[in-house]
mmCIF file of C-alpha atoms in Angstrom:
data_model
loop_
_atom_site.group_PDB
_atom_site.id
_atom_site.type_symbol
_atom_site.label_atom_id
_atom_site.label_comp_id
_atom_site.label_asym_id
_atom_site.label_seq_id
_atom_site.Cartn_x
_atom_site.Cartn_y
_atom_site.Cartn_z
ATOM 1 C CA UNK A 1 89.198 112.420 87.772
ATOM 2 C CA UNK A 2 88.719 111.290 91.358
ATOM 3 C CA UNK A 3 92.435 111.009 92.217
ATOM 4 C CA UNK A 4 93.694 114.207 90.595
ATOM 5 C CA UNK A 5 96.622 115.731 92.536
ATOM 6 C CA UNK A 6 96.918 112.668 94.800
ATOM 7 C CA UNK A 7 100.069 110.585 95.220
ATOM 8 C CA UNK A 8 99.441 106.867 95.685
ATOM 9 C CA UNK A 9 102.003 104.275 96.783
ATOM 10 C CA UNK A 10 101.509 100.791 95.303
ATOM 11 C CA UNK A 11 103.421 98.270 97.428
ATOM 12 C CA UNK A 12 104.152 94.827 95.981
ATOM 13 C CA UNK A 13 103.908 95.293 92.209
ATOM 14 C CA UNK A 14 104.893 92.104 90.343
ATOM 15 C CA UNK A 15 103.563 91.827 86.786
ATOM 16 C CA UNK A 16 100.816 93.023 84.443
ATOM 17 C CA UNK A 17 98.431 90.256 85.548
ATOM 18 C CA UNK A 18 98.493 91.328 89.200
ATOM 19 C CA UNK A 19 95.709 93.167 90.996
ATOM 20 C CA UNK A 20 98.289 95.784 91.973
ATOM 21 C CA UNK A 21 98.853 96.528 88.288
ATOM 22 C CA UNK A 22 95.109 96.847 87.706
ATOM 23 C CA UNK A 23 94.896 99.225 90.659
ATOM 24 C CA UNK A 24 97.836 101.243 89.376
ATOM 25 C CA UNK A 25 96.248 101.588 85.939
ATOM 26 C CA UNK A 26 92.928 102.715 87.389
ATOM 27 C CA UNK A 27 94.578 105.194 89.766
ATOM 28 C CA UNK A 28 96.721 106.599 86.953
ATOM 29 C CA UNK A 29 93.694 106.977 84.672
ATOM 30 C CA UNK A 30 91.989 108.849 87.520
ATOM 31 C CA UNK A 31 94.823 111.378 87.723
ATOM 32 C CA UNK A 32 97.046 109.979 90.469
ATOM 33 C CA UNK A 33 100.820 110.276 90.622
ATOM 34 C CA UNK A 34 102.177 106.779 91.287
ATOM 35 C CA UNK A 35 105.015 105.440 93.425
ATOM 36 C CA UNK A 36 105.853 101.730 93.575
ATOM 37 C CA UNK A 37 107.731 99.220 95.676
ATOM 38 C CA UNK A 38 108.827 95.777 94.559
ATOM 39 C CA UNK A 39 110.786 92.923 96.068
ATOM 40 C CA UNK A 40 114.363 92.220 94.981
ATOM 41 C CA UNK A 41 116.775 94.594 93.238
ATOM 42 C CA UNK A 42 117.353 91.868 90.638
ATOM 43 C CA UNK A 43 113.777 92.512 89.431
ATOM 44 C CA UNK A 44 114.264 96.244 88.829
ATOM 45 C CA UNK A 45 114.708 96.125 85.054
ATOM 46 C CA UNK A 46 111.619 93.956 84.615
ATOM 47 C CA UNK A 47 109.524 96.125 86.942
ATOM 48 C CA UNK A 48 110.591 99.407 85.358
ATOM 49 C CA UNK A 49 109.767 98.046 81.904
ATOM 50 C CA UNK A 50 106.358 96.965 83.201
ATOM 51 C CA UNK A 51 105.662 100.422 84.629
ATOM 52 C CA UNK A 52 106.947 102.462 81.706
ATOM 53 C CA UNK A 53 103.416 103.535 80.704
ATOM 54 C CA UNK A 54 103.021 105.456 83.977
ATOM 55 C CA UNK A 55 104.756 108.776 83.366
ATOM 56 C CA UNK A 56 106.791 110.145 86.256
ATOM 57 C CA UNK A 57 106.726 106.963 88.329
ATOM 58 C CA UNK A 58 109.511 105.894 90.643
ATOM 59 C CA UNK A 59 110.059 102.383 92.008
ATOM 60 C CA UNK A 60 111.856 101.379 95.212
ATOM 61 C CA UNK A 61 112.917 97.971 96.441
ATOM 62 C CA UNK A 62 111.378 96.930 99.746
ATOM 63 C CA UNK A 63 111.623 93.736 101.771
ATOM 64 C CA UNK A 64 108.224 93.653 103.492
ATOM 65 C CA UNK A 65 109.460 91.095 106.028
ATOM 66 C CA UNK A 66 111.906 93.647 107.470
ATOM 67 C CA UNK A 67 110.693 96.585 109.558
ATOM 68 C CA UNK A 68 114.061 98.243 109.011
ATOM 69 C CA UNK A 69 113.763 97.990 105.228
ATOM 70 C CA UNK A 70 110.167 99.230 105.284
ATOM 71 C CA UNK A 71 111.216 102.253 107.319
ATOM 72 C CA UNK A 72 114.158 103.027 105.040
ATOM 73 C CA UNK A 73 111.957 102.771 101.955
ATOM 74 C CA UNK A 74 109.132 104.912 103.322
ATOM 75 C CA UNK A 75 111.590 107.564 104.508
ATOM 76 C CA UNK A 76 113.131 107.668 101.026
ATOM 77 C CA UNK A 77 109.682 108.075 99.506
ATOM 78 C CA UNK A 78 108.857 110.938 101.868
ATOM 79 C CA UNK A 79 112.163 112.610 101.045
ATOM 80 C CA UNK A 80 111.417 112.369 97.315
ATOM 81 C CA UNK A 81 107.668 113.089 97.312
ATOM 82 C CA UNK A 82 106.723 114.658 100.630
ATOM 83 C CA UNK A 83 103.472 113.441 102.147
ATOM 84 C CA UNK A 84 101.336 111.038 100.140
ATOM 85 C CA UNK A 85 97.613 110.309 99.977
ATOM 86 C CA UNK A 86 97.295 106.553 99.865
ATOM 87 C CA UNK A 87 98.987 103.174 100.194
ATOM 88 C CA UNK A 88 97.924 99.943 98.516
ATOM 89 C CA UNK A 89 99.187 96.873 100.383
ATOM 90 C CA UNK A 90 99.501 94.121 97.760
ATOM 91 C CA UNK A 91 101.931 91.907 99.632
ATOM 92 C CA UNK A 92 101.470 88.212 100.408
ATOM 93 C CA UNK A 93 103.500 85.019 100.393
ATOM 94 C CA UNK A 94 103.321 81.468 101.692
ATOM 95 C CA UNK A 95 105.657 78.542 101.168
ATOM 96 C CA UNK A 96 104.592 76.276 98.314
ATOM 97 C CA UNK A 97 104.468 73.168 100.504
ATOM 98 C CA UNK A 98 102.109 74.938 102.903
ATOM 99 C CA UNK A 99 99.674 75.550 100.058
ATOM 100 C CA UNK A 100 99.944 72.130 98.447
ATOM 101 C CA UNK A 101 99.765 69.997 101.628
ATOM 102 C CA UNK A 102 96.830 69.697 104.036
ATOM 103 C CA UNK A 103 96.604 72.658 106.405
ATOM 104 C CA UNK A 104 97.230 70.431 109.423
ATOM 105 C CA UNK A 105 100.741 69.823 108.086
ATOM 106 C CA UNK A 106 101.663 73.511 108.122
ATOM 107 C CA UNK A 107 105.025 73.974 109.805
ATOM 108 C CA UNK A 108 105.596 76.527 112.546
ATOM 109 C CA UNK A 109 108.057 78.372 110.328
ATOM 110 C CA UNK A 110 105.633 78.274 107.403
ATOM 111 C CA UNK A 111 102.798 79.596 109.561
ATOM 112 C CA UNK A 112 104.967 82.409 110.877
ATOM 113 C CA UNK A 113 106.269 83.289 107.421
ATOM 114 C CA UNK A 114 102.819 83.538 105.822
ATOM 115 C CA UNK A 115 101.427 85.698 108.605
ATOM 116 C CA UNK A 116 104.533 87.861 108.868
ATOM 117 C CA UNK A 117 104.700 88.734 105.179
ATOM 118 C CA UNK A 118 100.978 88.742 104.381
ATOM 119 C CA UNK A 119 99.454 90.303 107.498
ATOM 120 C CA UNK A 120 101.994 91.807 109.889
ATOM 121 C CA UNK A 121 103.570 93.799 107.065
ATOM 122 C CA UNK A 122 100.368 95.872 106.876
ATOM 123 C CA UNK A 123 100.699 96.701 110.579
ATOM 124 C CA UNK A 124 104.361 97.625 110.198
ATOM 125 C CA UNK A 125 103.755 99.774 107.118
ATOM 126 C CA UNK A 126 100.857 101.590 108.775
ATOM 127 C CA UNK A 127 102.790 102.229 112.006
ATOM 128 C CA UNK A 128 105.926 103.439 110.259
ATOM 129 C CA UNK A 129 103.933 105.644 107.859
ATOM 130 C CA UNK A 130 102.248 107.218 110.908
ATOM 131 C CA UNK A 131 105.471 107.636 112.847
ATOM 132 C CA UNK A 132 107.320 109.412 110.049
ATOM 133 C CA UNK A 133 104.214 111.456 109.149
ATOM 134 C CA UNK A 134 104.150 110.132 105.588
ATOM 135 C CA UNK A 135 100.385 110.358 105.120
ATOM 136 C CA UNK A 136 98.266 113.422 104.476
ATOM 137 C CA UNK A 137 95.028 114.145 106.325
ATOM 138 C CA UNK A 138 92.220 112.023 104.803
ATOM 139 C CA UNK A 139 94.726 109.527 103.402
ATOM 140 C CA UNK A 140 93.608 105.973 102.654
ATOM 141 C CA UNK A 141 95.293 102.615 103.208
ATOM 142 C CA UNK A 142 93.878 99.678 101.243
ATOM 143 C CA UNK A 143 94.846 96.006 101.555
ATOM 144 C CA UNK A 144 93.977 93.084 99.284
ATOM 145 C CA UNK A 145 92.341 89.982 100.710
ATOM 146 C CA UNK A 146 90.330 86.968 99.555
ATOM 147 C CA UNK A 147 87.243 84.892 100.413
ATOM 148 C CA UNK A 148 89.445 82.084 101.775
ATOM 149 C CA UNK A 149 89.805 84.178 104.938
ATOM 150 C CA UNK A 150 86.271 83.256 106.031
ATOM 151 C CA UNK A 151 85.541 79.969 104.229
ATOM 152 C CA UNK A 152 87.563 76.791 103.716
ATOM 153 C CA UNK A 153 88.950 76.678 100.176
ATOM 154 C CA UNK A 154 91.017 73.613 99.240
ATOM 155 C CA UNK A 155 94.595 74.632 98.547
ATOM 156 C CA UNK A 156 94.379 78.058 100.203
ATOM 157 C CA UNK A 157 95.334 76.709 103.625
ATOM 158 C CA UNK A 158 97.698 78.897 105.652
ATOM 159 C CA UNK A 159 97.081 81.848 103.341
ATOM 160 C CA UNK A 160 93.462 81.823 104.465
ATOM 161 C CA UNK A 161 94.640 82.156 108.057
ATOM 162 C CA UNK A 162 96.982 84.980 107.083
ATOM 163 C CA UNK A 163 94.206 86.809 105.233
ATOM 164 C CA UNK A 164 91.915 86.436 108.255
ATOM 165 C CA UNK A 165 94.650 88.077 110.348
ATOM 166 C CA UNK A 166 94.993 90.792 107.702
ATOM 167 C CA UNK A 167 91.258 91.542 107.779
ATOM 168 C CA UNK A 168 91.183 91.744 111.572
ATOM 169 C CA UNK A 169 94.227 94.016 111.438
ATOM 170 C CA UNK A 170 92.333 96.313 109.057
ATOM 171 C CA UNK A 171 89.663 96.866 111.706
ATOM 172 C CA UNK A 172 92.098 97.574 114.536
ATOM 173 C CA UNK A 173 94.224 99.851 112.355
ATOM 174 C CA UNK A 174 91.117 101.741 111.256
ATOM 175 C CA UNK A 175 90.355 102.432 114.913
ATOM 176 C CA UNK A 176 93.924 103.484 115.708
ATOM 177 C CA UNK A 177 94.362 105.755 112.682
ATOM 178 C CA UNK A 178 90.837 107.133 112.484
ATOM 179 C CA UNK A 179 91.497 110.057 114.852
ATOM 180 C CA UNK A 180 94.169 111.213 112.386
ATOM 181 C CA UNK A 181 91.626 111.117 109.556
ATOM 182 C CA UNK A 182 93.321 108.111 107.952
ATOM 183 C CA UNK A 183 91.073 105.328 106.644
ATOM 184 C CA UNK A 184 91.965 101.636 106.402
ATOM 185 C CA UNK A 185 89.964 99.152 104.320
ATOM 186 C CA UNK A 186 90.438 95.967 102.330
ATOM 187 C CA UNK A 187 89.163 94.741 98.993
ATOM 188 C CA UNK A 188 88.234 91.059 98.851
ATOM 189 C CA UNK A 189 88.636 90.296 95.168
ATOM 190 C CA UNK A 190 87.092 87.399 93.323
ATOM 191 C CA UNK A 191 89.506 84.793 91.946
ATOM 192 C CA UNK A 192 91.791 86.111 89.206
ATOM 193 C CA UNK A 193 94.528 84.336 87.254
ATOM 194 C CA UNK A 194 97.456 86.039 88.949
ATOM 195 C CA UNK A 195 100.931 84.621 89.510
ATOM 196 C CA UNK A 196 100.032 83.984 93.157
ATOM 197 C CA UNK A 197 96.891 82.066 92.147
ATOM 198 C CA UNK A 198 99.036 79.510 90.347
ATOM 199 C CA UNK A 199 100.107 78.220 93.747
ATOM 200 C CA UNK A 200 96.521 77.234 94.623
ATOM 201 C CA UNK A 201 95.636 73.656 93.746
ATOM 202 C CA UNK A 202 92.751 73.262 91.221
ATOM 203 C CA UNK A 203 92.432 77.048 90.867
ATOM 204 C CA UNK A 204 90.636 76.708 87.527
ATOM 205 C CA UNK A 205 87.837 74.849 89.329
ATOM 206 C CA UNK A 206 87.297 77.887 91.587
ATOM 207 C CA UNK A 207 86.994 80.115 88.521
ATOM 208 C CA UNK A 208 84.380 77.803 87.024
ATOM 209 C CA UNK A 209 82.324 77.699 90.220
ATOM 210 C CA UNK A 210 82.257 81.489 90.547
ATOM 211 C CA UNK A 211 81.211 81.847 86.923
ATOM 212 C CA UNK A 212 78.392 79.381 87.489
ATOM 213 C CA UNK A 213 77.181 80.527 90.935
ATOM 214 C CA UNK A 214 77.921 84.243 91.326
ATOM 215 C CA UNK A 215 74.905 86.544 90.856
ATOM 216 C CA UNK A 216 76.609 88.253 87.900
ATOM 217 C CA UNK A 217 77.559 84.843 86.431
ATOM 218 C CA UNK A 218 81.112 85.900 85.625
ATOM 219 C CA UNK A 219 84.526 86.326 87.157
ATOM 220 C CA UNK A 220 86.066 89.717 87.832
ATOM 221 C CA UNK A 221 89.044 91.399 86.176
ATOM 222 C CA UNK A 222 92.062 93.179 87.608
ATOM 223 C CA UNK A 223 90.701 96.396 86.111
ATOM 224 C CA UNK A 224 87.397 96.041 87.968
ATOM 225 C CA UNK A 225 89.133 95.384 91.279
ATOM 226 C CA UNK A 226 91.493 98.258 90.522
ATOM 227 C CA UNK A 227 88.511 100.581 90.091
ATOM 228 C CA UNK A 228 87.294 99.567 93.551
ATOM 229 C CA UNK A 229 90.724 100.371 94.977
ATOM 230 C CA UNK A 230 90.686 103.772 93.249
ATOM 231 C CA UNK A 231 87.298 104.525 94.816
ATOM 232 C CA UNK A 232 88.608 103.700 98.307
ATOM 233 C CA UNK A 233 91.634 105.911 97.685
ATOM 234 C CA UNK A 234 89.420 108.821 96.685
ATOM 235 C CA UNK A 235 87.570 111.443 98.732
ATOM 236 C CA UNK A 236 84.320 109.837 97.546
ATOM 237 C CA UNK A 237 84.852 107.139 100.202
ATOM 238 C CA UNK A 238 85.706 109.447 103.132
ATOM 239 C CA UNK A 239 82.992 107.890 105.337
ATOM 240 C CA UNK A 240 84.206 104.300 104.800
ATOM 241 C CA UNK A 241 86.796 102.722 107.071
ATOM 242 C CA UNK A 242 87.448 99.372 108.723
ATOM 243 C CA UNK A 243 85.523 97.562 105.994
ATOM 244 C CA UNK A 244 86.100 94.499 103.832
ATOM 245 C CA UNK A 245 84.604 95.391 100.443
ATOM 246 C CA UNK A 246 83.846 92.440 98.177
ATOM 247 C CA UNK A 247 84.571 92.861 94.472
ATOM 248 C CA UNK A 248 83.675 89.318 93.409
ATOM 249 C CA UNK A 249 80.558 89.494 91.213
ATOM 250 C CA UNK A 250 78.558 88.873 94.376
ATOM 251 C CA UNK A 251 79.791 85.328 94.937
ATOM 252 C CA UNK A 252 80.254 85.848 98.689
ATOM 253 C CA UNK A 253 76.496 86.243 99.288
ATOM 254 C CA UNK A 254 75.615 82.791 97.940
ATOM 255 C CA UNK A 255 74.899 79.917 100.305
ATOM 256 C CA UNK A 256 75.358 77.119 97.745
#
């Protein structure tokens, strides 16, 4: 098991269809001890029921738009678990109207909100984790991104901009944290029917195109993306940092 004796923090768990859940399942199957954060204390009962299969887990609320809340949460985790070995950043949000309308109509507040929650939160989490010495030597931070960061996808709009900022942040964070032995990477997953995907207009069309055009002629699953996350969390990927790894059946290589 490639994650035996490692403690992995999954930030942003929502439901069993999410990539974060797939990553948690893969990490658990590979021997990891799991810690979770979720948004909103009112969701605790639902989240704890969702995570009941992971023995010994603990879940903390965390508002990723607040540096103060992030710091409080990470300090509580360190108090309960000591140093940890990895963090999965599975946090993103944009206002519905900013996904449904043309990008040119994005409001200033909507632009700021999407980038704050979806991209800056990775910077804040990484900085605070460093400052409080939460991470072990050779720890790994992994973020989740999507192809809409580099190509125009109808309906992705401001989230594409936020994911582009996230990917650039991965590179700069990898440089900053590399001297400490900490790696930072992102997984660019193929389209999956998650709760977040429901906000993208004509999402089913994207699924059909990938199935038709991708070299493997199929879409990916949360389990497959989760396996990629587990690999990046493991010592098997110690030479990889600052990278955007595509787990999309090869769709990103196609020109048409």
